[in-house]
XYZ file of C-alpha atoms in Angstrom:
336
model
C 92.736 93.220 66.491
C 96.411 93.439 67.456
C 95.605 92.694 71.074
C 93.702 89.539 70.194
C 96.333 88.455 67.768
C 98.980 88.881 70.405
C 96.935 86.648 72.789
C 97.280 83.670 70.423
C 100.238 82.103 72.155
C 98.318 81.960 75.471
C 95.188 80.759 73.700
C 96.975 77.887 72.040
C 98.695 76.957 75.317
C 95.356 76.822 77.108
C 93.800 74.870 74.208
C 96.567 72.265 74.369
C 95.995 71.797 78.081
C 92.345 70.873 77.611
C 90.034 68.365 75.965
C 92.589 65.561 75.623
C 89.801 62.934 75.866
C 87.779 64.463 73.035
C 90.799 64.505 70.753
C 91.839 60.938 71.657
C 88.340 59.553 71.215
C 87.941 61.173 67.850
C 91.318 59.850 66.773
C 90.510 56.326 67.944
C 87.205 56.365 66.080
C 88.837 57.519 62.890
C 91.494 54.785 63.136
C 88.925 52.102 63.875
C 86.750 53.087 60.901
C 88.980 55.102 58.516
C 86.762 57.391 56.392
C 87.111 57.016 52.605
C 86.898 60.816 52.303
C 86.399 63.968 54.271
C 84.237 67.046 53.499
C 84.681 70.378 55.248
C 81.938 72.983 55.758
C 82.799 76.546 56.629
C 82.618 80.239 55.567
C 85.094 83.094 55.533
C 88.176 82.711 57.718
C 86.918 79.343 58.914
C 86.864 78.121 55.363
C 90.438 79.249 54.950
C 91.342 77.249 58.045
C 89.594 74.227 56.527
C 91.977 74.481 53.578
C 94.805 73.912 56.075
C 93.047 70.844 57.454
C 92.558 69.566 53.891
C 96.276 69.689 53.131
C 97.204 68.062 56.439
C 94.745 65.217 56.188
C 95.545 64.515 52.583
C 99.366 64.750 52.855
C 99.766 63.086 56.232
C 96.977 60.472 56.149
C 96.339 59.993 52.451
C 92.600 60.718 52.789
C 91.141 63.023 50.138
C 89.351 66.115 51.386
C 86.875 68.381 49.586
C 85.164 71.606 50.602
C 81.387 71.210 50.549
C 79.580 74.468 49.624
C 76.683 74.730 52.067
C 74.360 75.917 49.288
C 74.371 72.454 47.680
C 72.271 71.436 50.700
C 70.387 74.590 51.678
C 69.493 75.824 48.255
C 69.887 72.926 45.842
C 68.774 70.117 48.158
C 71.503 67.771 46.797
C 70.917 64.061 47.706
C 74.256 63.501 49.459
C 75.753 60.060 49.828
C 78.521 59.935 52.426
C 78.449 56.453 54.007
C 81.411 56.078 56.355
C 82.787 59.511 55.522
C 83.756 62.303 57.831
C 82.153 65.819 57.762
C 83.909 68.600 59.597
C 82.312 71.982 60.151
C 84.445 74.890 61.307
C 83.035 78.107 62.911
C 83.861 80.742 65.461
C 80.215 81.494 66.315
C 78.515 78.230 65.339
C 75.449 80.209 64.372
C 75.279 80.300 60.582
C 72.206 78.260 59.526
C 73.781 77.112 56.222
C 76.787 75.605 57.982
C 74.623 73.938 60.614
C 72.144 72.635 58.021
C 74.916 71.266 55.825
C 76.553 69.436 58.681
C 73.191 67.912 59.736
C 72.575 66.831 56.131
C 75.981 65.124 56.024
C 75.078 63.165 59.145
C 71.814 62.089 57.605
C 73.785 60.991 54.515
C 75.914 58.596 56.602
C 78.924 60.664 57.598
C 80.438 60.989 61.030
C 80.033 64.649 61.955
C 82.474 66.801 63.898
C 82.521 70.538 64.656
C 85.507 72.726 65.486
C 83.689 75.612 67.111
C 84.506 78.386 69.579
C 80.998 79.003 70.915
C 79.967 75.996 72.911
C 76.206 75.491 73.198
C 75.721 77.036 69.749
C 73.531 75.411 67.113
C 76.588 73.984 65.377
C 77.844 72.434 68.601
C 74.402 70.828 69.178
C 74.242 69.515 65.561
C 77.648 67.701 65.640
C 78.189 64.198 66.965
C 81.623 65.263 68.120
C 82.649 68.779 69.136
C 86.266 69.986 69.390
C 86.175 73.347 71.280
C 88.506 75.954 69.943
C 88.866 77.596 73.349
C 89.773 80.966 71.863
C 87.485 82.946 74.213
C 85.336 85.906 73.172
C 86.650 87.721 70.114
C 85.790 91.409 70.042
C 87.392 92.422 66.841
C 85.289 91.879 63.714
C 88.395 90.512 61.943
C 89.066 87.016 63.265
C 92.636 86.463 64.421
C 93.022 84.288 67.554
C 90.090 82.070 66.542
C 91.725 81.382 63.168
C 95.027 80.439 64.770
C 93.169 78.298 67.331
C 91.378 76.586 64.484
C 94.689 75.659 62.848
C 96.232 74.394 66.074
C 93.149 72.299 66.815
C 93.309 70.860 63.271
C 96.973 69.977 63.621
C 96.161 68.256 66.917
C 93.290 66.282 65.328
C 95.626 65.095 62.558
C 98.318 64.320 65.143
C 96.051 62.083 67.257
C 94.393 60.497 64.183
C 97.755 59.489 62.727
C 99.435 58.941 66.095
C 102.110 61.341 64.924
C 104.284 61.871 68.024
C 106.581 64.374 66.266
C 103.681 66.660 65.341
C 102.064 66.344 68.799
C 105.328 67.117 70.507
C 105.891 70.102 68.270
C 102.441 71.439 69.169
C 103.395 71.522 72.821
C 106.360 73.768 71.922
C 104.251 75.965 69.598
C 103.138 78.654 72.011
C 106.694 79.744 72.633
C 107.376 80.159 68.974
C 104.075 82.024 68.491
C 105.210 84.410 71.209
C 108.460 84.977 69.300
C 106.567 85.461 66.029
C 104.555 88.221 67.664
C 107.759 90.131 68.002
C 108.592 90.023 64.292
C 109.475 93.317 62.591
C 106.430 94.047 60.407
C 107.705 97.462 59.333
C 108.953 96.324 55.920
C 105.465 95.031 54.995
C 103.695 98.124 56.274
C 106.128 100.497 54.519
C 105.946 98.597 51.219
C 102.149 98.412 51.064
C 100.947 101.644 52.750
C 100.188 103.269 49.389
C 99.000 100.259 47.436
C 95.357 99.603 46.389
C 95.721 96.130 45.006
C 97.982 93.103 45.306
C 98.237 89.336 44.955
C 98.937 86.969 47.840
C 100.734 83.720 46.988
C 101.170 80.460 48.876
C 101.130 76.711 48.317
C 100.400 73.561 50.269
C 99.507 74.193 53.949
C 100.611 77.734 53.504
C 97.902 78.463 50.930
C 95.338 78.705 53.771
C 97.143 81.709 55.204
C 97.417 83.319 51.781
C 93.644 83.117 51.503
C 93.243 84.502 54.986
C 95.714 87.395 54.366
C 93.861 88.366 51.192
C 90.629 88.604 53.134
C 92.228 90.638 55.917
C 93.681 93.132 53.376
C 90.148 93.695 52.040
C 88.292 93.895 55.278
C 90.749 95.846 57.461
C 92.955 97.764 55.042
C 90.662 98.542 52.166
C 93.133 96.940 49.722
C 91.832 94.712 46.951
C 93.861 91.496 47.416
C 93.423 88.054 45.786
C 95.062 84.808 46.759
C 96.500 82.234 44.412
C 98.724 79.218 44.642
C 102.118 79.918 43.203
C 101.346 77.351 40.502
C 98.081 78.998 39.421
C 99.447 82.551 39.407
C 101.699 81.609 36.503
C 98.637 81.032 34.310
C 95.958 83.767 33.842
C 96.844 86.095 36.771
C 100.357 86.502 35.402
C 98.892 88.976 32.897
C 98.152 91.425 35.787
C 101.725 91.710 36.980
C 103.689 94.626 35.680
C 106.485 96.756 37.023
C 106.049 97.626 40.750
C 102.948 95.378 41.025
C 102.877 94.264 44.711
C 102.952 90.587 45.703
C 103.001 89.083 49.155
C 104.473 85.575 49.195
C 104.250 83.218 52.172
C 107.048 80.716 52.135
C 106.838 78.325 55.100
C 109.232 75.371 55.185
C 108.317 72.241 53.350
C 108.343 70.858 49.777
C 106.742 74.007 48.317
C 109.221 76.512 49.799
C 111.900 76.327 47.077
C 109.349 76.974 44.345
C 107.841 79.917 46.229
C 111.279 81.520 46.676
C 112.156 80.938 43.010
C 108.913 82.526 41.750
C 109.368 85.434 44.115
C 112.807 86.060 42.610
C 111.522 85.715 39.117
C 108.847 88.349 39.781
C 111.424 90.640 41.376
C 113.551 90.282 38.264
C 110.562 91.505 36.240
C 110.266 94.631 38.385
C 107.417 93.524 40.645
C 107.307 94.709 44.299
C 107.672 91.398 46.180
C 107.356 91.025 49.936
C 108.595 87.561 50.960
C 107.464 86.082 54.319
C 109.556 83.277 55.658
C 112.007 82.035 58.285
C 115.067 84.169 59.082
C 117.910 83.262 56.732
C 115.654 82.419 53.835
C 117.152 84.095 50.661
C 115.329 87.314 49.911
C 113.126 87.293 52.974
C 111.518 90.674 53.879
C 109.310 89.725 56.860
C 111.331 87.213 58.861
C 109.199 85.016 61.138
C 110.646 82.394 63.560
C 110.418 78.818 62.275
C 108.029 76.716 64.289
C 108.875 73.398 65.973
C 107.474 71.526 62.941
C 107.321 72.682 59.341
C 103.576 72.006 59.229
C 103.094 74.613 61.960
C 105.026 77.402 60.218
C 101.798 78.824 58.764
C 100.478 79.610 62.315
C 103.549 81.691 63.135
C 103.510 83.497 59.775
C 99.822 84.445 59.907
C 100.227 85.749 63.448
C 103.003 88.088 62.309
C 100.811 89.043 59.318
C 97.821 89.883 61.507
C 99.976 92.389 63.434
C 101.217 93.821 60.108
C 97.617 94.145 58.829
C 96.500 96.024 61.950
C 99.432 98.404 61.633
C 98.863 98.813 57.870
C 95.225 99.657 58.432
C 96.158 102.384 60.907
C 98.883 103.717 58.540
C 96.137 104.015 55.902
C 93.920 106.011 58.327
C 91.545 103.143 59.040
C 90.298 101.418 62.180
C 91.001 97.665 61.858
C 88.451 96.899 64.571
C 85.606 98.563 62.752
C 85.573 97.560 59.050
C 82.912 99.181 56.946
C 79.624 97.324 56.536
C 80.845 94.219 58.352
C 79.652 92.557 61.488
C 81.073 89.756 63.641
C 78.418 87.080 63.047
C 77.104 86.505 59.567
C 74.076 84.243 59.110
C 73.533 82.931 55.568
C 71.347 80.302 53.977
């Protein structure tokens, strides 16, 4: 797991050097016929990545995005109506029948279909009108790491070419260097703080909520810790009742409009006696896990999740677990 996470800078660099025509053609099609809405189709870590795409497309391009549960097609046979829309499926393996079936149904309902997939030649690749290869290479660890980061970088590139955002595209070219720096972050404070914990909440907001979701999953599958993710807005409602003295919270605070609120809530919880681990750029008040800022604030989540992956691998080992062999899990899950 740690080895594959550390390979992310090289993976992203290789990804950025390939498939320029595929990205440009997709961007041109989306500008020529702007979709009224976008639906995403994914499971697990890929669904968390899709949350990042949703925030980017909505905030940068003004197009609403919704996650489409595959079961509405595969089990409930919903009569979809998506004329002129865009359906994006995200998968490492491209093999889950429900994701493939849902994307095909979206195409039949009038949507342009696209797949972000690591396994070329897979059923999902064959079902999509347009494929954006993730180029992450084979992933041996059950816990996805480099394929998740490759999904996020591909999504940022899609949004960049769609909106002709030169600043975002230029920042992507500089991203591998910052990812390499992020892989050297000192993860000791997180490992020390959480080595004896059995439950925690993970908080984020905006584009950073995707990595909060992903971190909560990795805590469960690699560390045996019951973790749940919430936006920093939602946690102040019902989940607030769970938090007592020394209750652990991991807060991701990438740069952007949500950062000030994340830092403020982290400090409020600290004041109430909670055990808060704040992840953010060096110099951020109260930061515990300092991660280098990326070349663009929208790319900060990629650097922060890379540092977290290395922390999760180390935490699992500190708890006597093998992060590469989670109990009862397998790499490819096929659901209907």
